[in-house]
Amino acid sequence: MPSTLLVTGIGELTTHSPQPVDTAGLHAPDESDPAALIVADGRIAWTGRAAAAPAADERVDVEGRAVIPGFVDSHAHLVFAGDRAGEFEARMTGSRYSAGGIRTTVAATRAASDEALRANARRLLAEMARQGTTTVECKTGYGLTVEDEVRALRIAAQECDVATFLGAHVIPAEYADRRQQYVDLVRGPMLEACAEYANFVDVFCERGAFDEVETRLILDAAKARGLAVRLHANQLGHGPGVQLAVEYGAASADHCTYLDASDIDALAASSTVATLLPGVEFSTRSPYPDARGLLNAGARVAIATDCNPGSCYTSSMPFCLALAVREMHMAPAEALRAATLGGAQALGLTDVGHLEVGARADFAVLDAPTYLHLMYRPGVPLIHSVWKNGARIA
Ligand code: NIG
Ligand code: FE
């Protein structure tokens, strides 16, 4: 018989309803009357006051700590080799970020063994777990040949929760003079070879990467193949990416660093999530996206790390939450919601990002009495323990 687990003594339990509500979904922010939850079959079976908790086979007392849904990191690039610390140093002393650096990682990734790529992805996933992340989306994009994209996507699909095909990351050096041929490769044989492992198809729609016409060709091919889409949009300047994401019914438009009023209106009128990646702005010294404009207009907002060796090499959702609050003026409750439920929406997942009955038992116990400490105490390791499907993973 499957055993049940009671987690009790919860000083503050944030459940988050998947329905759009204004509250953070808090139970018992009062240590004299703690909250509890019950896990059965890897899912949340009950939440409420500890005093009223039904009996369970096992019991864990978290002694007044806060419990939150595990973070859903809906944008990461984890299958790569090497790093670009020198590029970061140059940027911090005056250079600008450009998409061209991606080719450096492409060369290192192509030269790496499958085992090395898998080990590096696992190392980053372990970092993420230790920082409270329980669901991870992972993109390809550092292979850029049929063979290298397939192996990256296979690793992403095996190691991560959601795998995204990003053959359209940049034009690889060997296709520099024949862009159209590379676009045709991506939307033809490469897409065909990757489709069985891909949950989504993504395009870096940006000056220096893929323009509107090229992006449309790739999105059309993805849709014709029955694959869901998401876009890297409006990262390095204003462009057509956000409007295309909405037009194509993308699950998410990611970055959204440069938005005009019509972009915000389009996102607000759509179900496309605006995924904000403030670690990128921090690490590239760029202006932060207009999170307040998006939230005030009623757009759906997610926060993710974009963990990658170029534009942002953090695996820390708590760090991104602190940036969201301090730099993008999100209320702490808005930021937590965006990093959990918002990420789930950006991935089209309904059973993660919240702790309502029936959700996966993916949660983080904080070494703090309230989730507010995640933003109030930036840089402090506040993750006490992390559970995925009801089993402790960190
Ligand atoms: O999301 N924008 C494109 N791709 C990544 C950066 C990749 C890199 O610099 O290696 C991003 O920022
Ligand atoms: Fe990215």
Short mmCIF file of C-alpha atoms and ligand atoms in Angstrom, two decimals:
data_model
loop_
_atom_site.label_atom_id
_atom_site.label_comp_id
_atom_site.label_asym_id
_atom_site.label_seq_id
_atom_site.Cartn_x
_atom_site.Cartn_y
_atom_site.Cartn_z
CA MET A 1 0.00 0.00 0.00
CA PRO A 2 1.42 3.45 -0.82
CA SER A 3 2.47 5.31 2.31
CA THR A 4 1.31 8.77 3.26
CA LEU A 5 3.50 11.59 4.58
CA LEU A 6 2.38 14.33 6.96
CA VAL A 7 4.46 17.53 6.86
CA THR A 8 3.49 19.46 9.94
CA GLY A 9 4.62 22.46 12.01
CA ILE A 10 4.50 24.70 8.90
CA GLY A 11 4.71 28.32 10.07
CA GLU A 12 3.47 29.68 6.75
CA LEU A 13 2.15 27.58 3.89
CA THR A 14 1.82 29.20 0.47
CA THR A 15 -0.41 27.02 -1.69
CA HIS A 16 -1.27 29.34 -4.62
CA SER A 17 -4.54 28.60 -6.29
CA PRO A 18 -4.19 28.01 -10.04
CA GLN A 19 -7.27 30.22 -10.42
CA PRO A 20 -6.39 33.88 -10.83
CA VAL A 21 -6.72 35.30 -7.31
CA ASP A 22 -5.24 38.30 -5.61
CA THR A 23 -3.99 36.54 -2.51
CA ALA A 24 -0.83 34.51 -2.15
CA GLY A 25 -2.92 31.61 -0.81
CA LEU A 26 -1.45 31.66 2.68
CA HIS A 27 -2.37 29.27 5.47
CA ALA A 28 -1.41 29.87 9.07
CA PRO A 29 1.13 32.67 9.04
CA ASP A 30 0.98 32.21 12.82
CA GLU A 31 3.33 29.96 14.75
CA SER A 32 0.81 29.26 17.48
CA ASP A 33 -1.47 27.58 14.96
CA PRO A 34 0.75 25.94 12.32
CA ALA A 35 -0.33 24.47 9.02
CA ALA A 36 0.26 21.00 7.62
CA LEU A 37 0.01 19.08 4.39
CA ILE A 38 -0.39 15.45 3.52
CA VAL A 39 1.28 13.73 0.58
CA ALA A 40 -0.11 10.54 -0.92
CA ASP A 41 1.13 8.92 -4.12
CA GLY A 42 3.48 11.86 -4.72
CA ARG A 43 0.65 14.38 -4.73
CA ILE A 44 -0.87 16.82 -2.26
CA ALA A 45 -3.78 15.01 -0.64
CA TRP A 46 -4.73 17.53 2.03
CA THR A 47 -3.72 20.95 3.42
CA GLY A 48 -5.00 22.76 6.48
CA ARG A 49 -4.40 23.42 10.18
CA ALA A 50 -1.94 21.04 11.79
CA ALA A 51 -4.35 20.44 14.65
CA ALA A 52 -6.92 19.07 12.22
CA ALA A 53 -4.53 16.93 10.15
CA PRO A 54 -5.58 13.34 9.48
CA ALA A 55 -3.21 10.53 10.47
CA ALA A 56 -0.40 9.50 8.09
CA ASP A 57 2.21 6.74 7.92
CA GLU A 58 5.18 9.10 8.23
CA ARG A 59 5.56 12.49 9.84
CA VAL A 60 8.03 15.36 9.33
CA ASP A 61 7.92 18.40 11.63
CA VAL A 62 9.39 21.51 9.99
CA GLU A 63 9.34 23.43 13.27
CA GLY A 64 7.71 26.67 12.19
CA ARG A 65 9.45 27.04 8.83
CA ALA A 66 7.68 28.42 5.77
CA VAL A 67 6.75 26.08 2.91
CA ILE A 68 6.31 27.22 -0.69
CA PRO A 69 5.61 25.43 -3.98
CA GLY A 70 8.89 24.36 -5.62
CA PHE A 71 10.13 26.89 -8.16
CA VAL A 72 9.29 26.22 -11.80
CA ASP A 73 12.29 27.42 -13.83
CA SER A 74 10.66 27.71 -17.24
CA HIS A 75 13.69 28.96 -19.20
CA ALA A 76 17.18 27.43 -19.04
CA HIS A 77 19.93 26.31 -21.42
CA LEU A 78 21.73 23.50 -19.58
CA VAL A 79 23.20 21.31 -22.33
CA PHE A 80 26.53 22.95 -23.12
CA ALA A 81 30.25 22.66 -22.45
CA GLY A 82 32.75 25.22 -21.20
CA ASP A 83 32.01 28.68 -19.89
CA ARG A 84 32.44 32.30 -20.98
CA ALA A 85 33.82 33.91 -17.85
CA GLY A 86 36.14 36.03 -19.98
CA GLU A 87 33.19 37.40 -21.93
CA PHE A 88 31.53 38.30 -18.63
CA GLU A 89 34.68 40.07 -17.47
CA ALA A 90 34.84 42.05 -20.71
CA ARG A 91 31.17 43.01 -20.32
CA MET A 92 31.67 44.20 -16.78
CA THR A 93 34.49 46.42 -18.01
CA GLY A 94 32.63 48.00 -20.91
CA SER A 95 31.77 45.54 -23.70
CA ARG A 96 28.17 44.92 -24.74
CA TYR A 97 26.47 41.54 -24.77
CA SER A 98 25.91 40.19 -28.27
CA ALA A 99 24.39 36.96 -29.54
CA GLY A 100 27.71 36.20 -31.28
CA GLY A 101 29.14 34.69 -28.08
CA ILE A 102 26.76 31.77 -28.52
CA ARG A 103 29.07 30.44 -31.26
CA THR A 104 31.89 30.07 -28.70
CA THR A 105 29.70 27.70 -26.69
CA VAL A 106 28.57 25.91 -29.86
CA ALA A 107 32.20 25.04 -30.66
CA ALA A 108 32.85 23.75 -27.12
CA THR A 109 29.59 21.80 -27.05
CA ARG A 110 30.18 20.08 -30.38
CA ALA A 111 33.61 18.96 -29.15
CA ALA A 112 32.27 17.51 -25.87
CA SER A 113 31.26 13.91 -25.25
CA ASP A 114 27.68 12.92 -24.44
CA GLU A 115 28.84 12.00 -20.94
CA ALA A 116 30.42 15.40 -20.35
CA LEU A 117 27.30 17.23 -21.54
CA ARG A 118 25.06 15.09 -19.35
CA ALA A 119 27.30 15.54 -16.32
CA ASN A 120 27.33 19.31 -16.74
CA ALA A 121 23.53 19.43 -17.04
CA ARG A 122 23.20 17.26 -13.93
CA ARG A 123 25.57 19.51 -12.01
CA LEU A 124 23.40 22.52 -12.83
CA LEU A 125 20.17 20.65 -12.05
CA ALA A 126 21.60 19.72 -8.65
CA GLU A 127 22.42 23.40 -8.03
CA MET A 128 18.87 24.30 -8.99
CA ALA A 129 17.37 21.67 -6.68
CA ARG A 130 19.45 22.95 -3.76
CA GLN A 131 17.94 26.38 -4.41
CA GLY A 132 14.34 25.21 -4.34
CA THR A 133 13.65 24.45 -8.00
CA THR A 134 11.60 21.33 -8.68
CA THR A 135 10.62 21.75 -12.36
CA VAL A 136 13.09 22.73 -15.08
CA GLU A 137 12.66 23.51 -18.76
CA CYS A 138 15.82 23.02 -20.83
CA LYS A 139 16.57 24.23 -24.35
CA THR A 140 19.04 23.00 -26.92
CA GLY A 141 20.74 25.56 -29.15
CA TYR A 142 24.46 24.90 -28.73
CA GLY A 143 24.63 22.01 -31.21
CA LEU A 144 23.20 23.50 -34.40
CA THR A 145 23.75 20.39 -36.52
CA VAL A 146 21.08 17.70 -36.82
CA GLU A 147 23.22 15.26 -34.87
CA ASP A 148 24.27 17.71 -32.15
CA GLU A 149 20.76 19.08 -31.66
CA VAL A 150 19.26 15.58 -31.41
CA ARG A 151 21.77 14.52 -28.76
CA ALA A 152 21.26 17.75 -26.80
CA LEU A 153 17.49 17.37 -26.94
CA ARG A 154 17.70 13.73 -25.88
CA ILE A 155 19.78 14.73 -22.85
CA ALA A 156 17.38 17.60 -22.08
CA ALA A 157 14.36 15.29 -22.32
CA GLN A 158 15.97 12.63 -20.14
CA GLU A 159 17.34 14.93 -17.45
CA CYS A 160 14.79 17.74 -17.30
CA ASP A 161 11.01 18.05 -17.02
CA VAL A 162 10.41 19.93 -20.27
CA ALA A 163 12.63 19.89 -23.39
CA THR A 164 12.65 22.66 -25.99
CA PHE A 165 14.21 22.48 -29.44
CA LEU A 166 16.14 25.69 -30.15
CA GLY A 167 17.96 24.87 -33.37
CA ALA A 168 17.15 28.48 -34.29
CA HIS A 169 19.46 29.99 -31.67
CA VAL A 170 21.97 31.63 -34.05
CA ILE A 171 23.15 30.92 -37.57
CA PRO A 172 26.22 28.68 -37.05
CA ALA A 173 29.51 29.92 -38.49
CA GLU A 174 29.57 27.40 -41.35
CA TYR A 175 26.23 28.77 -42.62
CA ALA A 176 27.16 32.45 -42.24
CA ASP A 177 26.90 33.05 -46.00
CA ARG A 178 23.86 30.84 -46.56
CA ARG A 179 21.32 31.75 -43.92
CA GLN A 180 18.36 30.52 -45.90
CA GLN A 181 19.89 27.05 -46.10
CA TYR A 182 20.25 26.94 -42.32
CA VAL A 183 16.64 28.06 -41.81
CA ASP A 184 15.55 25.32 -44.21
CA LEU A 185 17.64 22.78 -42.31
CA VAL A 186 16.06 23.81 -39.00
CA ARG A 187 12.48 23.77 -40.24
CA GLY A 188 13.03 20.59 -42.24
CA PRO A 189 15.35 17.70 -41.31
CA MET A 190 16.47 19.08 -37.94
CA LEU A 191 12.92 19.65 -36.71
CA GLU A 192 11.89 16.26 -38.02
CA ALA A 193 14.75 14.53 -36.18
CA CYS A 194 14.13 16.42 -32.93
CA ALA A 195 10.32 16.36 -32.87
CA GLU A 196 9.96 13.11 -30.94
CA TYR A 197 11.90 14.50 -27.95
CA ALA A 198 10.60 18.10 -28.00
CA ASN A 199 7.82 19.54 -25.89
CA PHE A 200 8.30 22.96 -27.53
CA VAL A 201 10.01 24.69 -30.44
CA ASP A 202 11.71 28.02 -29.68
CA VAL A 203 13.31 30.66 -31.93
CA PHE A 204 15.69 33.46 -30.90
CA CYS A 205 13.85 36.21 -32.80
CA GLU A 206 16.29 39.08 -32.61
CA ARG A 207 18.57 41.26 -34.67
CA GLY A 208 21.77 39.18 -34.98
CA ALA A 209 19.78 35.94 -34.73
CA PHE A 210 16.54 35.25 -36.71
CA ASP A 211 14.35 37.91 -38.31
CA GLU A 212 10.56 37.97 -38.59
CA VAL A 213 10.36 36.14 -41.92
CA GLU A 214 12.74 33.39 -40.75
CA THR A 215 10.93 33.09 -37.41
CA ARG A 216 7.59 32.68 -39.18
CA LEU A 217 8.98 29.93 -41.40
CA ILE A 218 10.21 27.96 -38.37
CA LEU A 219 7.06 28.53 -36.31
CA ASP A 220 4.89 27.48 -39.27
CA ALA A 221 6.88 24.26 -39.58
CA ALA A 222 6.59 23.59 -35.84
CA LYS A 223 2.84 24.12 -35.91
CA ALA A 224 2.46 21.95 -39.00
CA ARG A 225 4.29 19.22 -37.05
CA GLY A 226 1.84 19.72 -34.16
CA LEU A 227 4.45 21.15 -31.77
CA ALA A 228 3.78 23.93 -29.27
CA VAL A 229 5.93 27.06 -29.54
CA ARG A 230 7.64 29.67 -27.38
CA LEU A 231 9.93 32.55 -28.38
CA HIS A 232 12.99 34.47 -27.25
CA ALA A 233 11.50 37.91 -27.89
CA ASN A 234 12.53 41.55 -27.56
CA GLN A 235 15.72 40.83 -25.60
CA LEU A 236 18.34 43.08 -27.20
CA GLY A 237 16.06 45.68 -28.72
CA HIS A 238 12.48 46.29 -29.75
CA GLY A 239 11.42 43.81 -32.43
CA PRO A 240 8.56 41.70 -33.76
CA GLY A 241 9.06 38.79 -31.33
CA VAL A 242 6.35 39.55 -28.78
CA GLN A 243 3.69 40.20 -31.44
CA LEU A 244 4.66 36.99 -33.23
CA ALA A 245 4.46 35.02 -29.97
CA VAL A 246 0.93 36.25 -29.41
CA GLU A 247 -0.09 35.73 -33.04
CA TYR A 248 1.17 32.14 -32.98
CA GLY A 249 -0.40 31.37 -29.60
CA ALA A 250 3.01 30.75 -28.04
CA ALA A 251 2.96 29.44 -24.49
CA SER A 252 5.44 32.15 -23.60
CA ALA A 253 7.33 35.18 -24.89
CA ASP A 254 10.63 35.22 -23.04
CA HIS A 255 12.85 38.17 -22.04
CA CYS A 256 10.45 41.04 -22.99
CA THR A 257 13.20 43.51 -22.12
CA TYR A 258 12.11 46.08 -24.72
CA LEU A 259 8.32 46.42 -24.86
CA ASP A 260 6.11 49.16 -26.22
CA ALA A 261 2.50 49.78 -25.22
CA SER A 262 1.13 47.66 -28.05
CA ASP A 263 3.29 44.70 -26.94
CA ILE A 264 1.95 44.98 -23.40
CA ASP A 265 -1.63 45.23 -24.68
CA ALA A 266 -1.13 42.22 -26.94
CA LEU A 267 0.28 40.10 -24.10
CA ALA A 268 -2.48 41.21 -21.72
CA ALA A 269 -5.17 40.24 -24.25
CA SER A 270 -3.62 36.81 -24.81
CA SER A 271 -2.82 33.66 -22.87
CA THR A 272 0.88 33.96 -23.81
CA VAL A 273 2.92 34.30 -20.63
CA ALA A 274 5.53 37.08 -20.46
CA THR A 275 8.55 35.27 -19.00
CA LEU A 276 10.93 37.76 -17.43
CA LEU A 277 14.58 36.84 -16.88
CA PRO A 278 16.00 39.56 -14.64
CA GLY A 279 19.27 37.68 -14.12
CA VAL A 280 20.01 38.48 -17.78
CA GLU A 281 19.55 42.21 -17.28
CA PHE A 282 21.71 41.98 -14.16
CA SER A 283 24.47 40.07 -15.98
CA THR A 284 24.42 42.14 -19.17
CA ARG A 285 23.84 45.57 -17.57
CA SER A 286 20.61 46.04 -19.53
CA PRO A 287 17.45 47.86 -18.48
CA TYR A 288 14.96 45.66 -16.65
CA PRO A 289 11.64 44.76 -18.33
CA ASP A 290 8.48 46.66 -17.45
CA ALA A 291 7.03 44.09 -15.06
CA ARG A 292 4.69 46.63 -13.49
CA GLY A 293 3.29 47.63 -16.87
CA LEU A 294 2.63 43.97 -17.68
CA LEU A 295 1.05 43.17 -14.31
CA ASN A 296 -1.05 46.33 -14.24
CA ALA A 297 -2.34 45.54 -17.73
CA GLY A 298 -3.32 42.04 -16.59
CA ALA A 299 -0.68 40.04 -18.50
CA ARG A 300 0.46 36.66 -17.14
CA VAL A 301 4.03 36.93 -15.86
CA ALA A 302 6.64 34.28 -15.07
CA ILE A 303 10.14 34.64 -13.63
CA ALA A 304 12.89 32.24 -14.70
CA THR A 305 16.70 32.11 -14.53
CA ASP A 306 17.72 31.65 -18.21
CA CYS A 307 20.69 29.75 -16.77
CA ASN A 308 23.25 29.66 -19.63
CA PRO A 309 27.00 30.28 -19.96
CA GLY A 310 26.59 33.58 -21.83
CA SER A 311 23.93 36.09 -20.90
CA CYS A 312 23.26 34.83 -17.37
CA TYR A 313 25.04 32.05 -15.53
CA THR A 314 22.91 31.84 -12.41
CA SER A 315 20.88 28.79 -11.45
CA SER A 316 19.26 30.61 -8.55
CA MET A 317 15.55 31.35 -8.54
CA PRO A 318 15.84 33.09 -5.12
CA PHE A 319 18.36 35.51 -6.67
CA CYS A 320 15.95 36.21 -9.55
CA LEU A 321 13.12 36.78 -7.06
CA ALA A 322 15.20 39.35 -5.22
CA LEU A 323 15.89 41.12 -8.53
CA ALA A 324 12.21 40.98 -9.51
CA VAL A 325 11.24 42.74 -6.31
CA ARG A 326 14.12 45.18 -6.01
CA GLU A 327 14.68 46.05 -9.68
CA MET A 328 11.32 45.38 -11.37
CA HIS A 329 9.09 46.60 -8.53
CA MET A 330 7.12 43.40 -8.27
CA ALA A 331 5.46 42.86 -4.90
CA PRO A 332 7.04 39.88 -3.12
CA ALA A 333 3.82 37.87 -3.48
CA GLU A 334 3.71 38.65 -7.22
CA ALA A 335 7.30 37.55 -7.64
CA LEU A 336 6.79 34.26 -5.77
CA ARG A 337 3.67 33.55 -7.80
CA ALA A 338 5.51 34.32 -11.07
CA ALA A 339 8.37 31.97 -10.10
CA THR A 340 6.02 29.07 -9.33
CA LEU A 341 2.56 29.22 -10.86
CA GLY A 342 3.67 31.64 -13.59
CA GLY A 343 6.43 29.26 -14.68
CA ALA A 344 3.95 26.37 -14.74
CA GLN A 345 1.61 28.39 -16.96
CA ALA A 346 4.51 29.24 -19.25
CA LEU A 347 5.10 25.50 -19.69
CA GLY A 348 1.42 24.57 -19.98
CA LEU A 349 1.63 22.50 -16.77
CA THR A 350 -1.34 22.49 -14.39
CA ASP A 351 -0.11 20.25 -11.58
CA VAL A 352 3.05 22.10 -10.51
CA GLY A 353 3.66 25.63 -9.24
CA HIS A 354 0.97 25.34 -6.58
CA LEU A 355 0.09 23.07 -3.64
CA GLU A 356 -3.65 22.69 -3.98
CA VAL A 357 -5.01 19.18 -3.46
CA GLY A 358 -4.09 17.07 -6.49
CA ALA A 359 -0.90 18.99 -7.34
CA ARG A 360 2.42 17.22 -7.42
CA ALA A 361 4.00 17.29 -3.96
CA ASP A 362 6.85 19.54 -5.15
CA PHE A 363 7.72 22.00 -2.40
CA ALA A 364 10.55 23.81 -0.64
CA VAL A 365 10.93 24.25 3.11
CA LEU A 366 12.60 27.56 3.94
CA ASP A 367 14.94 28.31 6.80
CA ALA A 368 12.73 31.32 7.45
CA PRO A 369 9.33 32.03 8.99
CA THR A 370 7.93 33.54 5.78
CA TYR A 371 8.66 33.51 2.04
CA LEU A 372 9.30 37.27 2.33
CA HIS A 373 12.78 36.41 3.59
CA LEU A 374 13.63 35.12 0.09
CA MET A 375 13.69 38.73 -1.11
CA TYR A 376 14.37 40.44 2.21
CA ARG A 377 17.60 38.42 2.76
CA PRO A 378 19.11 38.28 -0.75
CA GLY A 379 22.06 35.97 -1.25
CA VAL A 380 21.42 34.00 1.94
CA PRO A 381 20.96 30.22 1.51
CA LEU A 382 17.45 29.90 2.94
CA ILE A 383 16.42 26.60 1.37
CA HIS A 384 16.17 24.05 4.18
CA SER A 385 14.93 21.05 2.16
CA VAL A 386 13.28 20.34 -1.18
CA TRP A 387 10.73 17.68 -2.12
CA LYS A 388 9.67 16.47 -5.54
CA ASN A 389 6.77 14.06 -6.03
CA GLY A 390 6.75 13.71 -2.25
CA ALA A 391 10.37 12.52 -2.05
CA ARG A 392 13.21 14.59 -0.64
CA ILE A 393 15.66 15.66 -3.39
CA ALA A 394 17.77 18.24 -1.52
O1 NIG B 1 18.40 33.51 -23.47
N1 NIG B 1 19.06 34.92 -26.08
C1 NIG B 1 19.53 33.90 -26.50
N2 NIG B 1 19.96 32.87 -25.79
C2 NIG B 1 20.42 33.00 -24.45
C3 NIG B 1 21.83 33.39 -24.38
C4 NIG B 1 22.69 32.34 -24.83
C5 NIG B 1 24.15 32.66 -24.71
O2 NIG B 1 24.56 33.83 -24.60
O3 NIG B 1 24.88 31.66 -24.74
C6 NIG B 1 19.54 33.90 -23.65
O4 NIG B 1 19.94 34.96 -23.18
FE FE B 2 17.43 31.95 -23.29
#
